[in-house]
Tab-separated table of C-alpha atoms in Angstrom:
chain	number	residue	atom	x	y	z
P	1	MET	CA	59.464	117.931	-87.904
P	2	ALA	CA	55.959	119.335	-87.836
P	3	ASP	CA	54.067	120.125	-84.688
P	4	ALA	CA	53.319	116.764	-83.035
P	5	ALA	CA	49.678	117.469	-82.197
P	6	ARG	CA	47.875	119.444	-84.876
P	7	THR	CA	45.191	116.860	-85.540
P	8	LEU	CA	41.751	116.811	-83.991
P	9	LEU	CA	39.772	113.591	-83.650
P	10	LEU	CA	36.025	114.247	-83.569
P	11	GLU	CA	33.251	111.839	-82.652
P	12	GLY	CA	29.725	112.898	-83.407
P	13	ASP	CA	26.341	111.970	-84.781
P	14	ASP	CA	26.387	110.376	-88.230
P	15	VAL	CA	23.968	112.805	-89.860
P	16	PRO	CA	24.336	115.102	-92.898
P	17	GLY	CA	25.472	118.575	-91.968
P	18	VAL	CA	28.050	117.670	-89.292
P	19	LEU	CA	30.925	118.637	-91.572
P	20	SER	CA	29.190	121.849	-92.520
P	21	ARG	CA	28.873	122.916	-88.846
P	22	VAL	CA	32.463	121.871	-88.116
P	23	ALA	CA	33.782	123.827	-91.108
P	24	ALA	CA	31.825	126.881	-89.957
P	25	VAL	CA	33.714	126.838	-86.628
P	26	PHE	CA	37.035	126.866	-88.476
P	27	ALA	CA	35.820	129.636	-90.773
P	28	ALA	CA	34.701	131.738	-87.784
P	29	HIS	CA	38.294	131.636	-86.431
P	30	ASP	CA	40.026	132.068	-89.818
P	31	ALA	CA	41.655	128.674	-89.168
P	32	ASN	CA	42.809	126.531	-92.104
P	33	ILE	CA	42.028	122.846	-92.539
P	34	SER	CA	44.679	120.906	-94.464
P	35	SER	CA	42.780	117.641	-94.537
P	36	ILE	CA	39.718	115.893	-93.230
P	37	GLN	CA	39.357	112.141	-93.143
P	38	THR	CA	36.089	110.474	-92.303
P	39	LEU	CA	36.785	107.185	-90.517
P	40	ALA	CA	34.781	103.991	-90.346
P	41	SER	CA	31.756	104.615	-88.189
P	42	GLY	CA	29.121	102.426	-86.627
P	43	SER	CA	25.922	102.561	-84.589
P	44	GLY	CA	24.931	106.028	-85.759
P	45	ARG	CA	28.263	107.603	-84.788
P	46	ALA	CA	30.694	109.303	-87.155
P	47	MET	CA	34.403	109.887	-86.567
P	48	MET	CA	36.620	112.302	-88.426
P	49	THR	CA	40.178	113.511	-88.134
P	50	ILE	CA	41.018	117.082	-89.056
P	51	GLU	CA	44.595	118.178	-89.706
P	52	VAL	CA	44.730	121.819	-88.677
P	53	GLY	CA	46.877	124.337	-90.560
P	54	ALA	CA	49.659	126.290	-88.853
P	55	GLY	CA	48.809	129.340	-86.772
P	56	ALA	CA	45.403	128.241	-85.519
P	57	ASP	CA	44.522	128.430	-81.816
P	58	LEU	CA	43.809	124.781	-81.017
P	59	GLY	CA	42.384	125.511	-77.547
P	60	VAL	CA	39.711	127.794	-78.958
P	61	LEU	CA	38.858	125.318	-81.736
P	62	VAL	CA	38.521	122.406	-79.278
P	63	ARG	CA	36.267	124.524	-77.051
P	64	ASP	CA	33.964	125.663	-79.855
P	65	LEU	CA	33.849	122.252	-81.576
P	66	SER	CA	33.012	120.537	-78.262
P	67	ALA	CA	30.112	122.972	-77.865
P	68	LEU	CA	28.437	121.785	-81.095
P	69	PRO	CA	25.360	119.686	-80.219
P	70	LEU	CA	26.228	117.056	-82.876
P	71	VAL	CA	29.769	116.563	-81.518
P	72	HIS	CA	30.301	114.255	-78.533
P	73	ARG	CA	34.059	114.180	-78.141
P	74	VAL	CA	37.090	116.137	-79.388
P	75	ALA	CA	40.625	114.840	-78.836
P	76	LEU	CA	44.085	115.974	-79.924
P	77	GLU	CA	46.116	113.407	-81.872
P	78	PRO	CA	49.623	113.557	-83.320
P	79	SER	CA	49.561	114.455	-87.021
P	80	LEU	CA	50.220	111.794	-89.665
P	81	LEU	CA	53.214	113.909	-90.736
P	82	SER	CA	54.757	113.597	-87.274
P	83	ILE	CA	54.170	109.812	-87.263
P	84	TYR	CA	54.812	108.674	-90.834
P	85	GLY	CA	56.644	111.715	-92.195
P	86	LYS	CA	57.591	112.413	-95.777
P	87	ARG	CA	56.807	109.760	-98.365
P	88	VAL	CA	58.917	108.155	-101.077
P	89	ILE	CA	56.583	106.623	-103.687
P	90	ILE	CA	57.792	103.719	-105.855
P	91	ILE	CA	55.752	102.668	-108.897
P	92	GLY	CA	56.478	100.062	-111.568
P	93	GLY	CA	57.126	96.357	-112.029
P	94	GLY	CA	57.146	94.022	-109.032
P	95	ALA	CA	60.748	92.855	-109.476
P	96	GLN	CA	62.198	96.358	-109.644
P	97	VAL	CA	59.798	97.984	-107.151
P	98	GLY	CA	60.806	95.378	-104.548
P	99	GLN	CA	64.517	96.084	-104.938
P	100	VAL	CA	64.121	99.884	-104.963
P	101	ALA	CA	62.013	99.475	-101.802
P	102	VAL	CA	64.763	97.472	-100.066
P	103	GLY	CA	67.266	100.265	-100.752
P	104	ALA	CA	64.860	103.029	-99.736
P	105	ILE	CA	63.663	101.287	-96.544
P	106	SER	CA	67.232	100.577	-95.452
P	107	GLU	CA	68.233	104.217	-95.999
P	108	ALA	CA	65.035	105.552	-94.374
P	109	ASP	CA	65.848	103.410	-91.326
P	110	ARG	CA	69.194	105.205	-90.953
P	111	HIS	CA	67.558	108.643	-91.122
P	112	ASN	CA	64.594	107.738	-88.912
P	113	ILE	CA	67.016	106.524	-86.218
P	114	ARG	CA	68.443	110.056	-86.252
P	115	GLY	CA	65.000	111.563	-85.607
P	116	GLU	CA	63.491	111.948	-89.076
P	117	ARG	CA	60.291	110.334	-90.270
P	118	ILE	CA	60.407	108.979	-93.824
P	119	SER	CA	58.108	106.252	-95.137
P	120	VAL	CA	58.390	104.224	-98.345
P	121	ASP	CA	55.157	103.486	-100.210
P	122	THR	CA	54.839	101.321	-103.303
P	123	ILE	CA	52.509	99.889	-105.907
P	124	PRO	CA	53.356	97.329	-108.598
P	125	LEU	CA	51.380	97.994	-111.777
P	126	VAL	CA	51.221	97.001	-115.434
P	127	GLY	CA	50.172	99.055	-118.476
P	128	GLU	CA	50.702	102.597	-119.742
P	129	GLN	CA	47.287	103.977	-118.671
P	130	ALA	CA	47.370	102.472	-115.183
P	131	LEU	CA	50.941	103.692	-114.638
P	132	ALA	CA	50.226	107.181	-115.997
P	133	ALA	CA	47.168	107.532	-113.739
P	134	ALA	CA	49.178	106.384	-110.726
P	135	VAL	CA	51.970	108.865	-111.524
P	136	HIS	CA	49.497	111.749	-111.987
P	137	ALA	CA	47.823	110.935	-108.664
P	138	VAL	CA	51.100	111.124	-106.702
P	139	ALA	CA	50.420	114.877	-106.675
P	140	ARG	CA	47.246	114.105	-104.682
P	141	LEU	CA	48.970	111.881	-102.097
P	142	PRO	CA	49.485	113.694	-98.785
P	143	ARG	CA	53.165	114.082	-97.765
P	144	ALA	CA	54.542	112.575	-101.017
P	145	LYS	CA	57.881	114.224	-101.919
P	146	ILE	CA	59.628	112.019	-104.467
P	147	LEU	CA	58.663	109.303	-106.978
P	148	VAL	CA	60.870	106.482	-108.207
P	149	LEU	CA	59.832	104.876	-111.491
P	150	ALA	CA	60.953	101.271	-111.291
P	151	GLY	CA	60.296	99.467	-114.569
P	152	ALA	CA	61.879	98.142	-117.760
P	153	ILE	CA	60.008	100.280	-120.306
P	154	MET	CA	58.025	103.472	-119.722
P	155	GLY	CA	57.208	106.328	-122.062
P	156	GLY	CA	54.305	108.165	-123.720
P	157	GLU	CA	51.601	109.138	-121.245
P	158	ILE	CA	53.809	108.115	-118.325
P	159	ALA	CA	56.501	110.611	-119.373
P	160	GLU	CA	53.782	113.278	-119.703
P	161	ALA	CA	52.568	112.484	-116.187
P	162	VAL	CA	56.145	112.767	-114.885
P	163	ARG	CA	56.473	116.274	-116.376
P	164	ASP	CA	53.106	117.209	-114.873
P	165	ILE	CA	53.971	116.221	-111.293
P	166	ARG	CA	57.466	117.780	-111.558
P	167	ARG	CA	55.737	121.082	-112.398
P	168	GLN	CA	53.810	120.618	-109.136
P	169	GLY	CA	57.039	120.383	-107.151
P	170	LEU	CA	57.622	116.630	-106.909
P	171	LEU	CA	61.036	115.059	-107.576
P	172	VAL	CA	61.288	112.047	-109.907
P	173	ILE	CA	64.026	109.416	-110.211
P	174	SER	CA	63.869	106.866	-113.040
P	175	LEU	CA	65.673	103.572	-113.290
P	176	ASN	CA	67.816	103.218	-116.422
P	177	MET	CA	65.177	101.734	-118.730
P	178	VAL	CA	63.773	101.728	-122.267
P	179	GLY	CA	61.521	104.664	-123.177
P	180	SER	CA	61.202	108.409	-122.699
P	181	VAL	CA	60.702	108.639	-118.913
P	182	ARG	CA	64.471	108.828	-118.517
P	183	GLU	CA	64.510	112.233	-120.218
P	184	ALA	CA	61.460	113.384	-118.245
P	185	ALA	CA	62.933	112.532	-114.805
P	186	ASP	CA	65.223	114.633	-112.608
P	187	LEU	CA	67.791	111.855	-112.375
P	188	VAL	CA	68.424	108.373	-113.800
P	189	VAL	CA	69.903	105.640	-111.584
P	190	THR	CA	70.787	102.203	-112.957
P	191	ASP	CA	70.975	100.113	-109.761
P	192	PRO	CA	67.565	99.761	-108.038
P	193	LEU	CA	68.989	99.662	-104.486
P	194	GLN	CA	70.995	102.802	-105.191
P	195	ALA	CA	67.896	104.477	-106.682
P	196	GLY	CA	65.991	103.803	-103.453
P	197	VAL	CA	68.844	105.084	-101.298
P	198	MET	CA	69.240	108.260	-103.376
P	199	ALA	CA	65.482	108.927	-103.290
P	200	VAL	CA	65.547	108.952	-99.483
P	201	MET	CA	68.720	111.056	-99.388
P	202	ALA	CA	67.097	113.593	-101.714
P	203	ILE	CA	64.290	114.321	-99.236
P	204	ALA	CA	66.095	113.709	-95.909
P	205	ASP	CA	66.972	116.725	-93.803
P	206	THR	CA	69.887	114.762	-92.326
P	207	ALA	CA	71.495	114.051	-95.745
P	208	LYS	CA	73.833	116.256	-97.757
P	209	PHE	CA	72.501	115.116	-101.144
P	210	ASP	CA	71.186	117.923	-103.390
P	211	ILE	CA	69.280	116.518	-106.358
P	212	ALA	CA	69.322	119.942	-108.060
P	213	ARG	CA	73.086	119.463	-108.609
P	214	GLN	CA	72.493	116.052	-110.209
P	215	ARG	CA	69.661	117.020	-112.541
P	216	GLY	CA	69.825	115.304	-115.926
P	217	LYS	CA	72.636	112.962	-114.907
P	218	THR	CA	72.726	109.152	-115.136
P	219	TYR	CA	74.398	106.956	-112.511
N	1	MET	CA	36.849	97.793	-107.312
N	2	ALA	CA	35.249	101.054	-106.239
N	3	ASP	CA	33.608	103.455	-108.640
N	4	ALA	CA	36.407	104.904	-110.771
N	5	ALA	CA	35.280	108.518	-110.609
N	6	ARG	CA	33.891	109.511	-107.215
N	7	THR	CA	36.426	112.236	-106.508
N	8	LEU	CA	35.890	115.919	-107.190
N	9	LEU	CA	38.840	118.257	-107.734
N	10	LEU	CA	37.955	121.852	-106.811
N	11	GLU	CA	39.910	124.996	-107.539
N	12	GLY	CA	38.840	128.133	-105.750
N	13	ASP	CA	39.876	131.249	-103.882
N	14	ASP	CA	42.223	130.641	-100.956
N	15	VAL	CA	40.087	132.370	-98.339
N	16	PRO	CA	38.571	131.116	-95.070
N	17	GLY	CA	35.058	129.818	-95.489
N	18	VAL	CA	35.458	128.004	-98.815
N	19	LEU	CA	35.218	124.619	-97.118
N	20	SER	CA	32.200	125.744	-95.122
N	21	ARG	CA	30.306	126.713	-98.302
N	22	VAL	CA	31.369	123.509	-100.057
N	23	ALA	CA	30.237	121.374	-97.105
N	24	ALA	CA	26.894	123.181	-97.093
N	25	VAL	CA	26.291	122.065	-100.709
N	26	PHE	CA	26.877	118.440	-99.708
N	27	ALA	CA	24.628	118.812	-96.653
N	28	ALA	CA	21.854	120.302	-98.808
N	29	HIS	CA	21.851	117.140	-100.935
N	30	ASP	CA	22.312	114.671	-98.029
N	31	ALA	CA	25.556	113.604	-99.742
N	32	ASN	CA	28.367	112.107	-97.658
N	33	ILE	CA	32.007	113.170	-97.867
N	34	SER	CA	34.489	110.391	-97.061
N	35	SER	CA	37.575	112.590	-97.228
N	36	ILE	CA	38.784	116.036	-98.141
N	37	GLN	CA	42.403	116.804	-98.912
N	38	THR	CA	43.625	120.345	-99.321
N	39	LEU	CA	46.448	120.409	-101.876
N	40	ALA	CA	49.401	122.740	-102.211
N	41	SER	CA	48.112	126.061	-103.441
N	42	GLY	CA	49.734	129.179	-104.797
N	43	SER	CA	48.931	132.708	-105.944
N	44	GLY	CA	45.765	133.060	-103.862
N	45	ARG	CA	44.225	129.853	-105.251
N	46	ALA	CA	43.279	126.801	-103.210
N	47	MET	CA	42.796	123.268	-104.506
N	48	MET	CA	41.004	120.460	-102.752
N	49	THR	CA	39.973	116.920	-103.588
N	50	ILE	CA	36.764	115.523	-102.164
N	51	GLU	CA	36.057	111.782	-102.134
N	52	VAL	CA	32.287	111.471	-102.379
N	53	GLY	CA	30.396	108.729	-100.548
N	54	ALA	CA	28.278	106.163	-102.386
N	55	GLY	CA	24.786	107.102	-103.531
N	56	ALA	CA	25.353	110.789	-104.167
N	57	ASP	CA	24.280	112.407	-107.442
N	58	LEU	CA	27.597	113.676	-108.798
N	59	GLY	CA	26.013	115.699	-111.612
N	60	VAL	CA	23.955	117.749	-109.171
N	61	LEU	CA	26.938	118.268	-106.871
N	62	VAL	CA	29.179	119.436	-109.723
N	63	ARG	CA	26.467	121.862	-110.886
N	64	ASP	CA	25.878	123.390	-107.448
N	65	LEU	CA	29.573	123.502	-106.492
N	66	SER	CA	30.427	125.203	-109.813
N	67	ALA	CA	27.799	127.844	-109.011
N	68	LEU	CA	29.605	128.923	-105.801
N	69	PRO	CA	31.253	132.333	-106.381
N	70	LEU	CA	34.479	131.215	-104.617
N	71	VAL	CA	34.863	128.098	-106.808
N	72	HIS	CA	36.447	128.471	-110.250
N	73	ARG	CA	36.652	124.907	-111.508
N	74	VAL	CA	35.211	121.499	-110.623
N	75	ALA	CA	36.559	118.329	-112.244
N	76	LEU	CA	35.921	114.616	-111.784
N	77	GLU	CA	39.004	112.510	-110.967
N	78	PRO	CA	39.416	108.785	-110.352
N	79	SER	CA	39.375	107.972	-106.632
N	80	LEU	CA	42.615	107.060	-104.849
N	81	LEU	CA	40.968	103.709	-104.055
N	82	SER	CA	40.556	102.979	-107.765
N	83	ILE	CA	44.213	103.950	-108.440
N	84	TYR	CA	46.174	102.699	-105.422
N	85	GLY	CA	43.633	100.309	-103.914
N	86	LYS	CA	43.815	98.567	-100.574
N	87	ARG	CA	46.945	99.077	-98.501
N	88	VAL	CA	49.225	96.625	-96.737
N	89	ILE	CA	51.178	98.514	-94.037
N	90	ILE	CA	54.569	97.184	-92.861
N	91	ILE	CA	56.162	98.644	-89.716
N	92	GLY	CA	59.343	97.641	-87.889
N	93	GLY	CA	63.092	97.342	-88.367
N	94	GLY	CA	64.686	98.169	-91.710
N	95	ALA	CA	66.115	94.685	-92.352
N	96	GLN	CA	62.829	92.872	-91.781
N	97	VAL	CA	60.555	95.565	-93.280
N	98	GLY	CA	62.568	95.392	-96.516
N	99	GLN	CA	62.172	91.629	-96.856
N	100	VAL	CA	58.454	91.622	-95.943
N	101	ALA	CA	58.016	94.369	-98.561
N	102	VAL	CA	59.722	92.262	-101.248
N	103	GLY	CA	57.292	89.402	-100.571
N	104	ALA	CA	54.244	91.666	-100.426
N	105	ILE	CA	55.152	93.660	-103.555
N	106	SER	CA	55.797	90.497	-105.555
N	107	GLU	CA	52.437	89.032	-104.493
N	108	ALA	CA	50.592	92.348	-105.034
N	109	ASP	CA	52.031	92.409	-108.566
N	110	ARG	CA	50.385	89.047	-109.314
N	111	HIS	CA	46.983	90.247	-108.052
N	112	ASN	CA	47.191	93.686	-109.674
N	113	ILE	CA	47.900	92.011	-113.040
N	114	ARG	CA	44.547	90.258	-112.583
N	115	GLY	CA	42.760	93.576	-112.105
N	116	GLU	CA	43.065	94.284	-108.380
N	117	ARG	CA	44.733	97.310	-106.855
N	118	ILE	CA	46.866	96.609	-103.781
N	119	SER	CA	49.695	98.848	-102.591
N	120	VAL	CA	52.407	98.122	-100.035
N	121	ASP	CA	53.376	100.944	-97.680
N	122	THR	CA	56.162	100.830	-95.118
N	123	ILE	CA	58.001	102.705	-92.410
N	124	PRO	CA	61.155	101.589	-90.583
N	125	LEU	CA	61.109	102.782	-86.972
N	126	VAL	CA	62.896	102.268	-83.650
N	127	GLY	CA	61.529	102.443	-80.088
N	128	GLU	CA	58.399	101.293	-78.287
N	129	GLN	CA	56.634	104.689	-78.218
N	130	ALA	CA	57.321	105.480	-81.874
N	131	LEU	CA	56.199	102.006	-82.949
N	132	ALA	CA	53.060	102.044	-80.769
N	133	ALA	CA	52.058	105.459	-82.155
N	134	ALA	CA	52.604	104.243	-85.720
N	135	VAL	CA	50.515	101.110	-85.077
N	136	HIS	CA	47.681	103.121	-83.477
N	137	ALA	CA	47.632	105.524	-86.420
N	138	VAL	CA	47.187	102.731	-88.995
N	139	ALA	CA	43.487	103.008	-88.070
N	140	ARG	CA	43.619	106.578	-89.406
N	141	LEU	CA	45.283	105.682	-92.733
N	142	PRO	CA	42.805	105.681	-95.611
N	143	ARG	CA	42.392	102.294	-97.356
N	144	ALA	CA	44.676	100.417	-94.874
N	145	LYS	CA	43.456	96.822	-94.430
N	146	ILE	CA	46.274	94.818	-92.863
N	147	LEU	CA	49.431	95.521	-90.826
N	148	VAL	CA	52.585	93.417	-90.740
N	149	LEU	CA	54.822	93.902	-87.699
N	150	ALA	CA	58.357	93.228	-88.915
N	151	GLY	CA	60.819	93.369	-86.035
N	152	ALA	CA	62.915	91.287	-83.623
N	153	ILE	CA	61.314	92.369	-80.334
N	154	MET	CA	57.969	94.094	-79.775
N	155	GLY	CA	55.669	94.096	-76.764
N	156	GLY	CA	54.103	96.383	-74.143
N	157	GLU	CA	52.450	99.419	-75.699
N	158	ILE	CA	52.904	97.980	-79.178
N	159	ALA	CA	50.847	94.882	-78.270
N	160	GLU	CA	48.181	97.197	-76.777
N	161	ALA	CA	48.099	99.183	-80.025
N	162	VAL	CA	47.718	95.932	-81.999
N	163	ARG	CA	44.674	94.959	-79.926
N	164	ASP	CA	43.231	98.446	-80.401
N	165	ILE	CA	43.419	98.449	-84.209
N	166	ARG	CA	42.158	94.844	-84.420
N	167	ARG	CA	39.040	96.000	-82.539
N	168	GLN	CA	38.655	98.603	-85.299
N	169	GLY	CA	38.612	95.898	-87.966
N	170	LEU	CA	42.237	95.770	-89.125
N	171	LEU	CA	44.098	92.487	-89.596
N	172	VAL	CA	47.573	92.072	-88.063
N	173	ILE	CA	50.366	89.613	-88.941
N	174	SER	CA	53.462	89.440	-86.747
N	175	LEU	CA	56.839	87.979	-87.607
N	176	ASN	CA	58.000	85.289	-85.175
N	177	MET	CA	59.824	87.526	-82.705
N	178	VAL	CA	60.556	88.148	-79.024
N	179	GLY	CA	57.780	89.844	-77.025
N	180	SER	CA	54.024	89.854	-76.632
N	181	VAL	CA	52.894	91.104	-80.080
N	182	ARG	CA	52.836	87.497	-81.269
N	183	GLU	CA	49.910	86.771	-78.941
N	184	ALA	CA	48.183	90.019	-79.894
N	185	ALA	CA	48.313	89.386	-83.677
N	186	ASP	CA	45.894	87.394	-85.846
N	187	LEU	CA	48.681	85.243	-87.222
N	188	VAL	CA	52.438	84.704	-86.738
N	189	VAL	CA	54.666	84.025	-89.755
N	190	THR	CA	58.364	83.228	-89.375
N	191	ASP	CA	59.682	83.927	-92.878
N	192	PRO	CA	59.464	87.628	-93.818
N	193	LEU	CA	58.829	86.995	-97.543
N	194	GLN	CA	56.041	84.573	-96.673
N	195	ALA	CA	54.573	87.113	-94.206
N	196	GLY	CA	54.411	89.710	-96.989
N	197	VAL	CA	52.834	87.245	-99.416
N	198	MET	CA	50.231	86.114	-96.854
N	199	ALA	CA	49.357	89.708	-95.958
N	200	VAL	CA	48.473	90.427	-99.586
N	201	MET	CA	46.583	87.139	-99.962
N	202	ALA	CA	44.553	87.969	-96.844
N	203	ILE	CA	43.121	91.141	-98.422
N	204	ALA	CA	43.072	90.157	-102.113
N	205	ASP	CA	39.708	89.427	-103.694
N	206	THR	CA	41.462	87.114	-106.166
N	207	ALA	CA	42.997	84.902	-103.432
N	208	LYS	CA	41.439	81.972	-101.597
N	209	PHE	CA	43.253	82.672	-98.301
N	210	ASP	CA	40.940	83.200	-95.280
N	211	ILE	CA	42.876	84.580	-92.309
N	212	ALA	CA	39.937	83.824	-89.983
N	213	ARG	CA	40.738	80.109	-90.424
N	214	GLN	CA	44.379	80.692	-89.496
N	215	ARG	CA	43.784	82.847	-86.405
N	216	GLY	CA	46.249	82.175	-83.588
N	217	LYS	CA	48.454	79.896	-85.680
N	218	THR	CA	52.208	80.155	-86.261
N	219	TYR	CA	53.866	79.312	-89.590
């Protein structure tokens, strides 16, 4: 589990240049920013959350950020990693995505009760281009660790996208379906509930499942 | 649907101060940044994605960012909003979260086939504090529009968190359960599949469902 409070919530004036001044404070302390999210603002105010990298002195950052004339309030919040944890992503057809989700949510429940944080995120989609774009973009989703492809037929650009995100360190499970994604995935699982359960086990610290030992197999 | 290509992917040197220089370019052009995500980097390189606010001149930004000595590559990518769309968030017990997810995913499938993008994201959790923190943090999740509380008993701090995120513009559906979240939610739905379906309908542009007309009702 990551540090529970490595996120700063800033409220300030909604004018250009706020982010630039904020980033300069981090740069002055050699502190890393892992993400910045600008939140809905109103009445001339802007809010942003900043996830701070490991090793930074939060006390010093809060002090110097609070001293900026454009910043009105700085608060510490728990990080999204500590709240929602690692993410299983499920992409494909509605029928199969729903059943993989049931398996994954049930298994995530068992691990979260033992102190982990694993969430299960899904999108039902149709069409090779839309699916390939969604698979590619999993590499840009914060905290995503494993993808389950839940469809009846997937190949071509989707298989290419699977190889691309595996090179970037993501794990991929495919249902047993028509097309070339089966060969591109780490593991093929026929039953959708089982695929969801195995996806959670593969990324859970409290499970003994090692997907590296199952690579290329079909269940 | 949002503009399909308002996200910049930057590759640069992994040294402090990159973000500060990048933010200065945006400030110089009065361009807004809605989010920045730093991606996994290796071998001294850093990658970040920047979602650019509406109205900015992307061509000028790409030109000036490419001219920074620390930046090696700037590419345009489709935004996460255009790929994964609006998010339904489901939080609660594994049994109920799974069934709400099945309803929501099935309904999202029907809208996504007609050109929308709606994703369904879940986390099974136990305990008042953990649940209240997860509900509060929905306001910090990009693209989240509606929350479904899927449990058997929820009240106290969780109901407070529901009121808090409703004030920030989020919609909340509660299953028909023990505790005070029912009164805090926009709408109470007894059947978990129906709750998932209604949650998607409430945020879909292609649906005729207006949750404002159903406020305070129980189905």
